[in-house]
Structure formats: C-alpha cells, structure tokens
Amino acid sequence: MTTLAPEQQAAVQRRTVVVLSAGQVLGGIAFGATVSLGALLAADLSGDDGLSGLATASVTLGPALCSIPLARLAARVGRRRALTLGNIFALVGIMIVVLAVSLRIFPLLLLGTLTIGAGNAGNLQSRFAATDLAAPEHRGRDLSIVVWSTTIGGVAGPLLLAPGELVGHAIGMPPQTGSYAFSFVAQCLALVLYLVALRPDPLLTAQQLARAAAAVTGIVREDRPVVARYAIFAVAGSHVVMASVMAMTPVHLSHMAHEMHGVQTTPADVSALVGVTIALHVGGMYALSPVFGILADRLGRLRVVLLGQVLLGGALTFAVFANGQAWGVIVALILLGLGWSAATVAGAALLTESSAPELRTRRQGRSDSLMSLCAAGGAVLAGVILSNFQYAGLGIAASVIVVAIVALSPLGRVRAQ
C-alpha cells in the first residue's frame, strides 16, 4: 500500500486508535496487578520489608532496557510485531512470577517482574503508534486518547486482586497470585487483538506514504534534532518530578500522621489517607489527558509543555509551603498529576512531529528508555533527600528540573536547517 485517499487514511487511523486503546486496557491489567502485588510478594519471599522496593524497581527497569530494542524492531517490521512481542514478554513474566512464588525463590520473582516491565515497553510504544497515521492537527488528541485508556487497565488490575484470589485458590495457584490469572487472559486477548485487528500496520503504512510522497514531490520530511532532544528532556524531566515526589508522598503522610499531637490515628487512617491521595493523583495523571491533547493541537505543543511546568511548579509550591496539612499534600499531588499529563502528552507529540519518519521510532524508544531510567534514579534520590531535608527539601530539589525545562524552552522552537 503506497497511497491512501485522505478519507481512507482517516478511517484507518480511527480504527488504529480504537485497537490501540483496547490493547492498552488489556495490557494495563497485568502491569496494574504487578505494581499492586510486587512489593507484597517481594517482602514475603525475601523475608525483609526493606527489599520490597526491588520489585517496583524491576518493573521500572524493564521498559528502560527494552524500549530502544522494541522501537528498533518496530522500525524494521512494524508496530504490530513489536507490540505483540511486548505481550509475549508480559505473558512469560507472569508465568515466571507465579513459578517464583510457588518455589519461594526471590531472585526469580525479580526476573519475572522485570520481564513484565519489559512487556510494558510495548504499552508505552502504543501512544506513539497512535501518531503514525494521525493528521498533524489531531496528533495530540489521538495520542492522548490512547494514554487515557491506560487508566482503565491500571485501575482494573488492583480491583481484580480480591476476586483473583478466589479464582486462584479454585485452580490451585499459589497465594496472592490469583489475579495474575486474569492478567494472563488479558495479555492473550491483547496479543490476538493486535495480530488480527492492527491492519494495516500504522508505522509501515506511514513509512510507505512518506516514501511515495517524497518520490512524487521530491520533498523530504524535515528533521529538527534540537527540538527532538528538548522534547525528550522535557518528557523525562517532567516524569522524574512526578515519580520522585509521588513515590515519597506515602512515606511523608505516614510521618505526618505520627507527628500529629492530640489526634489519635490508626494504621487504617493512614492507609485511607494515602489511598485517597494517590487515587486523586492518578486521576490527575490520566483523566484530563484528552483535554491536554486537544490543547496541544490547538495552542501548540510547546505551550502545553510549559503549561505542564506551571502546574508542576504549583504542585511543588504546595509541597514546600503546605506539606504539614493533609489538604496541602492532596492538592500538590493532584497538580502533580495534571502537570505530568500536560507535559508528557504535548512532549510526545512534539518529539513525533520534530523527527523525520526514518528517525522517529528510534528517538521514541530513546525517550521511553530515558524516562524509565530517570524515574528509577529519581525515586532512589528522592528517598535520600526526604530523609535528610524532609518533604519541603524534596519539593525544592524537584523545582530545579522544572526551572531547567522552562529555561531551555527556546530550544523547542528551533527550526530545521
């Protein structure tokens, strides 16, 4: 296929967005279950609560290691095969986790969560797949719809923990692994969905259309490497700010509850406060992503990236000056989620449109890999900063990244040479 009428391309793009969104819902179930259960299983198998964070670190490390290879594979053979390989990674990871719990082998559990994380690299790639055939004026919107659909799987995964235990017990699975039965079925359905319905392949079709257009007009798609590098930095930086502050918020809320004088607080009260705060934060991350996608299309990608920095700056202001009150921390986390959503949606669209087709998938893979690596490192450093300079110090440290993204924003306007 080398030519498509505009209405045909629009129809293919609409179907592609629907398929990718459904795949995100199914693929997110396994990731949501792993995030919820990983720390519990790690603490149980290792016998040390201090090692429970290694499961979360493994899930984060998976996309960091596999995003670039998966993007290169997509550039050669298309999105469909790359996304299905991500599903296969997740399926293998689920089996390894269940085997590790059955055999009580802690390192094997970490290998399983790492492999599930590698599968999540495919979920990250889905948002870029939504832009392959998108019209420039709708690129941000289509990308943000796929991002928004992640919420459903991410929420459904934890909600399936209780019924999963009943199913797992009935079929003889080890304790606390029953929800992975649902995850396994969901990944299988996502794999079949991509193989059957993601046709024609959006990336291969976009590459063919670009070559055909260049052959007819003699015009090669311009490339803006400086803008692309800025977009990668803005996305990674915004992700670090969000991940580092969010990771330490439960710890801060727990300390804050214990330090309250004259108020009786129970572990259940602390858990409820943490749960509400994180739930509102996740809602801020995803609920309005289509709004930010539409704004990025209408106002420009860079303006919405900067809007994200304003929201992140507001979040950090509350984290610094109102961190002693529960409402202040809640407002900070809501703004943190909104700022992340605006910056990452618009930043991903900016990266896509500033990269020539032959370089696009490679840079997208680098962006996902750098984002995951920085988040893992940021979470570790955030713990050190919190223990030495408290929550306010963490807010001040994170604001340095926000200032850097704003200060370097002129690079997001550089035109191609």
Tab-separated table of C-alpha atoms in Angstrom:
chain	number	residue	atom	x	y	z
A	1	MET	CA	0.000	0.000	0.000
A	2	THR	CA	1.679	3.205	-1.157
A	3	THR	CA	-1.272	5.584	-1.499
A	4	LEU	CA	-4.331	6.311	0.596
A	5	ALA	CA	-7.034	8.862	-0.040
A	6	PRO	CA	-7.440	11.298	2.881
A	7	GLU	CA	-10.747	9.726	3.902
A	8	GLN	CA	-9.195	6.242	3.758
A	9	GLN	CA	-6.271	7.317	5.905
A	10	ALA	CA	-8.665	8.898	8.412
A	11	ALA	CA	-10.684	5.665	8.586
A	12	VAL	CA	-7.553	3.553	9.108
A	13	GLN	CA	-6.387	5.957	11.815
A	14	ARG	CA	-9.706	5.807	13.657
A	15	ARG	CA	-9.607	2.016	13.678
A	16	THR	CA	-5.965	2.066	14.786
A	17	VAL	CA	-6.751	4.305	17.771
A	18	VAL	CA	-9.631	2.041	18.820
A	19	VAL	CA	-7.454	-1.087	18.591
A	20	LEU	CA	-4.556	0.530	20.473
A	21	SER	CA	-6.890	1.824	23.188
A	22	ALA	CA	-8.436	-1.625	23.684
A	23	GLY	CA	-4.955	-3.153	23.789
A	24	GLN	CA	-3.919	-0.637	26.432
A	25	VAL	CA	-6.871	-1.582	28.614
A	26	LEU	CA	-5.998	-5.286	28.382
A	27	GLY	CA	-2.241	-4.790	28.698
A	28	GLY	CA	-2.603	-2.468	31.679
A	29	ILE	CA	-4.249	-5.163	33.794
A	30	ALA	CA	-1.009	-7.133	34.170
A	31	PHE	CA	1.011	-4.029	34.930
A	32	GLY	CA	-1.545	-2.789	37.483
A	33	ALA	CA	-1.548	-6.135	39.255
A	34	THR	CA	2.264	-6.238	39.343
A	35	VAL	CA	2.531	-2.742	40.787
A	36	SER	CA	-0.006	-3.686	43.474
A	37	LEU	CA	1.352	-7.153	44.345
A	38	GLY	CA	5.050	-6.869	43.530
A	39	ALA	CA	6.139	-5.268	46.792
A	40	LEU	CA	3.992	-7.658	48.866
A	41	LEU	CA	5.351	-10.736	47.116
A	42	ALA	CA	8.924	-9.449	47.365
A	43	ALA	CA	8.608	-8.845	51.106
A	44	ASP	CA	7.070	-12.284	51.586
A	45	LEU	CA	9.681	-14.221	49.587
A	46	SER	CA	12.709	-12.273	50.851
A	47	GLY	CA	11.547	-12.073	54.450
A	48	ASP	CA	12.718	-8.461	54.557
A	49	ASP	CA	10.404	-5.474	54.092
A	50	GLY	CA	13.424	-3.413	53.125
A	51	LEU	CA	13.763	-5.455	49.917
A	52	SER	CA	10.137	-4.986	48.885
A	53	GLY	CA	11.012	-1.965	46.749
A	54	LEU	CA	13.183	-4.089	44.469
A	55	ALA	CA	10.067	-5.460	42.757
A	56	THR	CA	8.919	-1.957	41.837
A	57	ALA	CA	12.433	-1.096	40.699
A	58	SER	CA	12.463	-4.211	38.481
A	59	VAL	CA	9.171	-3.235	36.853
A	60	THR	CA	10.612	0.209	36.124
A	61	LEU	CA	13.878	-1.188	34.820
A	62	GLY	CA	12.092	-3.431	32.307
A	63	PRO	CA	10.957	-0.615	29.973
A	64	ALA	CA	14.307	1.118	30.375
A	65	LEU	CA	16.090	-1.933	28.983
A	66	CYS	CA	13.612	-2.869	26.262
A	67	SER	CA	12.180	0.389	24.904
A	68	ILE	CA	15.042	1.037	22.466
A	69	PRO	CA	15.268	-2.537	21.078
A	70	LEU	CA	11.477	-2.676	20.744
A	71	ALA	CA	11.433	0.659	18.901
A	72	ARG	CA	14.146	-0.526	16.514
A	73	LEU	CA	12.180	-3.688	15.866
A	74	ALA	CA	9.085	-1.608	15.107
A	75	ALA	CA	11.057	0.480	12.611
A	76	ARG	CA	12.059	-2.690	10.751
A	77	VAL	CA	8.966	-4.881	10.906
A	78	GLY	CA	6.152	-2.611	12.099
A	79	ARG	CA	4.227	-1.785	15.243
A	80	ARG	CA	2.116	-4.955	15.192
A	81	ARG	CA	5.009	-7.337	15.687
A	82	ALA	CA	6.695	-5.079	18.244
A	83	LEU	CA	3.533	-4.745	20.316
A	84	THR	CA	2.820	-8.483	20.218
A	85	LEU	CA	6.396	-9.157	21.336
A	86	GLY	CA	5.657	-6.913	24.318
A	87	ASN	CA	2.602	-9.058	25.076
A	88	ILE	CA	4.764	-12.192	24.908
A	89	PHE	CA	7.240	-10.646	27.362
A	90	ALA	CA	4.382	-9.942	29.773
A	91	LEU	CA	2.985	-13.482	29.417
A	92	VAL	CA	6.391	-15.007	30.135
A	93	GLY	CA	6.859	-12.645	33.076
A	94	ILE	CA	3.512	-13.658	34.589
A	95	MET	CA	4.452	-17.333	34.398
A	96	ILE	CA	7.843	-16.645	35.986
A	97	VAL	CA	6.255	-14.709	38.870
A	98	VAL	CA	3.773	-17.494	39.621
A	99	LEU	CA	6.584	-20.077	39.436
A	100	ALA	CA	8.783	-17.963	41.728
A	101	VAL	CA	6.059	-17.726	44.369
A	102	SER	CA	5.377	-21.442	44.083
A	103	LEU	CA	9.076	-22.284	44.531
A	104	ARG	CA	9.697	-19.430	47.031
A	105	ILE	CA	12.672	-18.065	45.029
A	106	PHE	CA	13.129	-14.320	45.484
A	107	PRO	CA	15.594	-13.657	42.584
A	108	LEU	CA	13.257	-15.497	40.227
A	109	LEU	CA	10.445	-13.169	41.321
A	110	LEU	CA	12.563	-10.153	40.393
A	111	LEU	CA	13.253	-11.699	36.991
A	112	GLY	CA	9.525	-12.138	36.481
A	113	THR	CA	8.649	-8.564	37.414
A	114	LEU	CA	11.497	-7.330	35.192
A	115	THR	CA	10.035	-9.298	32.269
A	116	ILE	CA	6.544	-7.924	32.916
A	117	GLY	CA	8.109	-4.469	32.940
A	118	ALA	CA	9.728	-5.263	29.590
A	119	GLY	CA	6.250	-6.031	28.285
A	120	ASN	CA	5.113	-2.617	29.492
A	121	ALA	CA	7.561	-1.110	26.989
A	122	GLY	CA	5.015	-2.168	24.388
A	123	ASN	CA	2.267	-0.298	26.223
A	124	LEU	CA	4.438	2.819	26.215
A	125	GLN	CA	5.026	2.424	22.480
A	126	SER	CA	1.270	2.322	21.829
A	127	ARG	CA	0.880	6.053	22.369
A	128	PHE	CA	3.437	6.742	19.643
A	129	ALA	CA	1.728	4.202	17.370
A	130	ALA	CA	-1.380	6.373	17.637
A	131	THR	CA	0.507	9.213	15.894
A	132	ASP	CA	1.913	7.247	12.944
A	133	LEU	CA	-1.011	7.960	10.619
A	134	ALA	CA	-2.579	10.844	12.546
A	135	ALA	CA	-3.211	14.128	10.783
A	136	PRO	CA	-0.955	16.836	12.277
A	137	GLU	CA	-3.951	18.779	13.577
A	138	HIS	CA	-5.194	15.713	15.512
A	139	ARG	CA	-1.896	14.144	16.578
A	140	GLY	CA	-2.065	15.297	20.189
A	141	ARG	CA	-5.691	14.256	20.541
A	142	ASP	CA	-5.166	10.734	19.180
A	143	LEU	CA	-2.069	10.198	21.333
A	144	SER	CA	-3.870	11.383	24.457
A	145	ILE	CA	-6.841	9.062	23.881
A	146	VAL	CA	-4.532	6.040	23.981
A	147	VAL	CA	-2.819	7.449	27.097
A	148	TRP	CA	-6.203	7.928	28.758
A	149	SER	CA	-7.244	4.338	28.066
A	150	THR	CA	-4.288	3.186	30.191
A	151	THR	CA	-6.289	4.283	33.223
A	152	ILE	CA	-8.885	1.558	32.793
A	153	GLY	CA	-6.410	-1.322	32.838
A	154	GLY	CA	-4.323	0.315	35.571
A	155	VAL	CA	-7.373	0.646	37.821
A	156	ALA	CA	-8.865	-2.735	36.900
A	157	GLY	CA	-5.660	-4.601	37.798
A	158	PRO	CA	-5.736	-3.701	41.518
A	159	LEU	CA	-9.526	-4.143	41.689
A	160	LEU	CA	-9.147	-7.734	40.488
A	161	LEU	CA	-6.935	-8.711	43.437
A	162	ALA	CA	-9.778	-9.941	45.656
A	163	PRO	CA	-11.728	-11.919	43.023
A	164	GLY	CA	-8.400	-13.135	41.667
A	165	GLU	CA	-7.614	-14.802	44.993
A	166	LEU	CA	-10.873	-16.730	44.804
A	167	VAL	CA	-10.135	-17.870	41.261
A	168	GLY	CA	-6.501	-18.648	42.103
A	169	HIS	CA	-7.496	-20.753	45.096
A	170	ALA	CA	-10.021	-22.657	42.967
A	171	ILE	CA	-7.449	-23.564	40.298
A	172	GLY	CA	-4.587	-24.219	42.703
A	173	MET	CA	-2.423	-21.126	42.196
A	174	PRO	CA	-0.049	-20.000	44.989
A	175	PRO	CA	-1.440	-17.440	47.475
A	176	GLN	CA	-1.521	-13.790	46.333
A	177	THR	CA	-1.056	-14.696	42.677
A	178	GLY	CA	-4.654	-15.383	41.660
A	179	SER	CA	-5.138	-12.023	39.931
A	180	TYR	CA	-2.380	-12.985	37.514
A	181	ALA	CA	-4.836	-15.488	36.015
A	182	PHE	CA	-6.890	-12.514	34.823
A	183	SER	CA	-3.712	-10.761	33.691
A	184	PHE	CA	-2.644	-13.788	31.648
A	185	VAL	CA	-6.002	-13.985	29.872
A	186	ALA	CA	-5.968	-10.224	29.223
A	187	GLN	CA	-2.489	-10.373	27.701
A	188	CYS	CA	-3.524	-13.250	25.449
A	189	LEU	CA	-6.538	-11.262	24.267
A	190	ALA	CA	-4.343	-8.197	23.616
A	191	LEU	CA	-1.899	-10.307	21.610
A	192	VAL	CA	-4.698	-11.723	19.426
A	193	LEU	CA	-6.229	-8.254	19.066
A	194	TYR	CA	-3.004	-6.754	17.716
A	195	LEU	CA	-2.312	-9.677	15.385
A	196	VAL	CA	-5.813	-9.689	13.909
A	197	ALA	CA	-7.031	-6.084	14.061
A	198	LEU	CA	-3.945	-3.857	13.787
A	199	ARG	CA	-4.013	-3.996	9.997
A	200	PRO	CA	-2.683	-2.302	8.014
A	201	ASP	CA	0.291	-1.718	10.259
A	202	PRO	CA	0.247	2.036	11.064
A	203	LEU	CA	4.012	2.556	11.078
A	204	LEU	CA	4.741	0.583	7.901
A	205	THR	CA	1.881	2.370	6.154
A	206	ALA	CA	3.152	5.767	7.304
A	207	GLN	CA	6.647	4.931	6.041
A	208	GLN	CA	5.266	3.871	2.653
A	209	LEU	CA	3.190	7.038	2.348
A	210	ALA	CA	6.210	9.195	3.230
A	211	ARG	CA	8.372	7.488	0.595
A	212	ALA	CA	5.642	7.799	-2.030
A	213	ALA	CA	5.163	11.494	-1.265
A	214	ALA	CA	8.905	12.129	-1.463
A	215	ALA	CA	9.111	10.328	-4.807
A	216	VAL	CA	6.294	12.438	-6.266
A	217	THR	CA	7.204	15.841	-4.848
A	218	GLY	CA	10.944	15.450	-4.284
A	219	ILE	CA	10.438	16.916	-0.801
A	220	VAL	CA	11.944	15.012	2.123
A	221	ARG	CA	10.370	15.433	5.549
A	222	GLU	CA	12.396	17.976	7.521
A	223	ASP	CA	14.099	16.967	10.738
A	224	ARG	CA	14.585	19.157	13.838
A	225	PRO	CA	17.021	17.287	16.084
A	226	VAL	CA	17.390	20.146	18.591
A	227	VAL	CA	13.637	20.284	19.137
A	228	ALA	CA	13.511	16.488	19.411
A	229	ARG	CA	16.222	16.480	22.085
A	230	TYR	CA	14.392	19.187	24.012
A	231	ALA	CA	11.153	17.175	23.823
A	232	ILE	CA	12.935	14.096	25.188
A	233	PHE	CA	14.400	16.180	28.026
A	234	ALA	CA	11.050	17.791	28.844
A	235	VAL	CA	9.231	14.453	28.971
A	236	ALA	CA	11.934	12.746	31.048
A	237	GLY	CA	12.311	15.720	33.388
A	238	SER	CA	8.574	16.031	33.985
A	239	HIS	CA	8.385	12.299	34.639
A	240	VAL	CA	11.208	12.488	37.188
A	241	VAL	CA	9.482	15.322	39.059
A	242	MET	CA	6.232	13.374	39.180
A	243	ALA	CA	7.728	9.983	40.062
A	244	SER	CA	10.099	11.217	42.757
A	245	VAL	CA	7.535	13.315	44.660
A	246	MET	CA	4.772	10.750	44.253
A	247	ALA	CA	6.982	7.887	45.466
A	248	MET	CA	7.807	9.683	48.712
A	249	THR	CA	4.331	11.027	49.444
A	250	PRO	CA	3.055	7.884	51.248
A	251	VAL	CA	6.125	7.976	53.499
A	252	HIS	CA	5.618	11.684	54.221
A	253	LEU	CA	1.927	11.204	55.013
A	254	SER	CA	2.788	8.373	57.388
A	255	HIS	CA	5.361	10.526	59.204
A	256	MET	CA	2.944	13.440	59.296
A	257	ALA	CA	0.234	11.293	60.897
A	258	HIS	CA	2.603	10.030	63.612
A	259	GLU	CA	3.748	13.568	64.409
A	260	MET	CA	0.239	14.944	64.931
A	261	HIS	CA	-0.291	15.809	68.604
A	262	GLY	CA	-3.624	15.267	70.284
A	263	VAL	CA	-5.034	13.305	67.355
A	264	GLN	CA	-5.481	9.547	67.502
A	265	THR	CA	-4.510	7.979	64.186
A	266	THR	CA	-4.541	4.293	63.333
A	267	PRO	CA	-2.740	2.456	60.528
A	268	ALA	CA	-6.118	2.208	58.804
A	269	ASP	CA	-6.441	6.005	58.893
A	270	VAL	CA	-3.011	6.429	57.335
A	271	SER	CA	-3.760	3.837	54.659
A	272	ALA	CA	-7.048	5.539	53.829
A	273	LEU	CA	-5.353	8.940	53.514
A	274	VAL	CA	-2.603	7.522	51.323
A	275	GLY	CA	-5.148	5.683	49.177
A	276	VAL	CA	-7.293	8.767	48.587
A	277	THR	CA	-4.263	10.929	47.825
A	278	ILE	CA	-2.727	8.518	45.321
A	279	ALA	CA	-6.123	7.854	43.702
A	280	LEU	CA	-6.646	11.584	43.131
A	281	HIS	CA	-3.089	11.835	41.813
A	282	VAL	CA	-3.649	9.032	39.290
A	283	GLY	CA	-6.903	10.706	38.263
A	284	GLY	CA	-4.958	13.889	37.600
A	285	MET	CA	-2.426	11.950	35.521
A	286	TYR	CA	-4.933	10.419	33.110
A	287	ALA	CA	-8.449	11.822	33.392
A	288	LEU	CA	-7.739	15.061	31.505
A	289	SER	CA	-5.134	13.766	29.062
A	290	PRO	CA	-7.546	14.143	26.086
A	291	VAL	CA	-8.067	17.780	27.097
A	292	PHE	CA	-4.324	18.403	27.071
A	293	GLY	CA	-4.055	16.574	23.751
A	294	ILE	CA	-6.654	18.861	22.169
A	295	LEU	CA	-4.968	21.922	23.682
A	296	ALA	CA	-1.641	20.765	22.243
A	297	ASP	CA	-3.250	20.570	18.792
A	298	ARG	CA	-4.855	23.997	19.060
A	299	LEU	CA	-2.357	26.041	21.079
A	300	GLY	CA	0.870	24.307	20.077
A	301	ARG	CA	2.932	21.556	21.662
A	302	LEU	CA	5.469	23.789	23.385
A	303	ARG	CA	2.847	25.973	25.043
A	304	VAL	CA	1.196	22.933	26.621
A	305	VAL	CA	4.603	21.584	27.737
A	306	LEU	CA	5.103	24.916	29.519
A	307	LEU	CA	1.562	24.755	30.928
A	308	GLY	CA	2.622	21.432	32.411
A	309	GLN	CA	5.595	23.119	34.070
A	310	VAL	CA	3.293	25.769	35.553
A	311	LEU	CA	1.136	23.022	37.041
A	312	LEU	CA	4.190	21.124	38.306
A	313	GLY	CA	5.526	24.354	39.790
A	314	GLY	CA	2.206	24.873	41.578
A	315	ALA	CA	2.369	21.317	42.919
A	316	LEU	CA	5.875	21.852	44.264
A	317	THR	CA	4.827	25.160	45.858
A	318	PHE	CA	2.174	23.338	47.876
A	319	ALA	CA	4.680	20.593	48.675
A	320	VAL	CA	7.086	23.164	50.112
A	321	PHE	CA	4.715	25.513	51.945
A	322	ALA	CA	1.638	23.399	52.793
A	323	ASN	CA	3.172	19.980	53.413
A	324	GLY	CA	2.119	19.968	57.070
A	325	GLN	CA	-1.556	19.733	56.154
A	326	ALA	CA	-3.246	16.781	54.502
A	327	TRP	CA	-5.195	19.057	52.147
A	328	GLY	CA	-1.971	20.717	51.020
A	329	VAL	CA	-0.391	17.373	50.112
A	330	ILE	CA	-3.558	16.284	48.280
A	331	VAL	CA	-3.635	19.496	46.218
A	332	ALA	CA	0.063	19.063	45.462
A	333	LEU	CA	-0.464	15.513	44.193
A	334	ILE	CA	-3.450	16.479	42.037
A	335	LEU	CA	-1.483	19.317	40.414
A	336	LEU	CA	1.483	16.974	40.053
A	337	GLY	CA	-0.630	14.524	38.047
A	338	LEU	CA	-2.115	17.274	35.867
A	339	GLY	CA	1.311	18.769	35.151
A	340	TRP	CA	2.719	15.379	34.221
A	341	SER	CA	-0.187	14.737	31.872
A	342	ALA	CA	0.149	18.072	30.050
A	343	ALA	CA	3.929	17.850	29.692
A	344	THR	CA	4.172	14.220	28.599
A	345	VAL	CA	1.269	14.290	26.124
A	346	ALA	CA	2.441	17.500	24.465
A	347	GLY	CA	6.106	16.482	24.709
A	348	ALA	CA	5.464	13.156	22.983
A	349	ALA	CA	3.592	14.948	20.182
A	350	LEU	CA	6.431	17.465	19.859
A	351	LEU	CA	9.003	14.669	19.625
A	352	THR	CA	6.995	12.899	16.918
A	353	GLU	CA	6.444	15.896	14.670
A	354	SER	CA	10.022	17.196	15.013
A	355	SER	CA	11.532	13.890	13.850
A	356	ALA	CA	11.821	12.718	10.261
A	357	PRO	CA	9.987	9.402	9.679
A	358	GLU	CA	13.183	7.366	9.390
A	359	LEU	CA	14.404	8.661	12.777
A	360	ARG	CA	11.104	8.832	14.635
A	361	THR	CA	10.832	5.359	16.182
A	362	ARG	CA	14.478	5.362	17.278
A	363	ARG	CA	14.011	8.635	19.155
A	364	GLN	CA	10.721	7.467	20.643
A	365	GLY	CA	12.494	4.418	22.042
A	366	ARG	CA	15.239	6.585	23.499
A	367	SER	CA	12.621	8.806	25.107
A	368	ASP	CA	10.834	5.894	26.785
A	369	SER	CA	14.100	4.338	27.935
A	370	LEU	CA	15.451	7.593	29.361
A	371	MET	CA	12.117	8.340	31.026
A	372	SER	CA	12.103	4.990	32.829
A	373	LEU	CA	15.775	5.168	33.840
A	374	CYS	CA	15.402	8.689	35.199
A	375	ALA	CA	12.283	7.726	37.142
A	376	ALA	CA	14.121	4.833	38.810
A	377	GLY	CA	17.090	7.022	39.699
A	378	GLY	CA	14.834	9.873	40.796
A	379	ALA	CA	12.922	7.624	43.187
A	380	VAL	CA	16.164	6.487	44.813
A	381	LEU	CA	17.487	10.047	45.183
A	382	ALA	CA	14.102	11.207	46.454
A	383	GLY	CA	14.384	8.825	49.393
A	384	VAL	CA	17.803	10.242	50.285
A	385	ILE	CA	16.559	13.831	50.005
A	386	LEU	CA	13.445	13.115	52.073
A	387	SER	CA	15.433	11.522	54.880
A	388	ASN	CA	17.856	14.456	55.043
A	389	PHE	CA	15.824	17.515	54.006
A	390	GLN	CA	12.214	16.410	54.528
A	391	TYR	CA	9.330	16.823	52.068
A	392	ALA	CA	9.909	20.539	51.557
A	393	GLY	CA	13.506	19.867	50.560
A	394	LEU	CA	12.285	17.321	48.012
A	395	GLY	CA	9.946	19.929	46.545
A	396	ILE	CA	12.781	22.458	46.248
A	397	ALA	CA	15.098	19.911	44.620
A	398	ALA	CA	12.437	18.888	42.091
A	399	SER	CA	11.773	22.537	41.200
A	400	VAL	CA	15.298	22.763	39.746
A	401	ILE	CA	14.209	20.412	36.954
A	402	VAL	CA	11.076	22.456	36.270
A	403	VAL	CA	13.154	25.638	36.011
A	404	ALA	CA	15.555	23.907	33.621
A	405	ILE	CA	12.720	22.778	31.320
A	406	VAL	CA	11.330	26.320	31.196
A	407	ALA	CA	14.746	27.927	30.730
A	408	LEU	CA	15.574	25.650	27.796
A	409	SER	CA	12.163	26.052	26.138
A	410	PRO	CA	13.540	28.265	23.315
A	411	LEU	CA	15.171	25.082	22.012
A	412	GLY	CA	11.660	23.802	21.356
A	413	ARG	CA	11.206	26.478	18.703
A	414	VAL	CA	14.369	25.899	16.665
A	415	ARG	CA	13.585	25.421	13.005
A	416	ALA	CA	15.215	22.880	10.715
A	417	GLN	CA	18.373	23.985	8.986
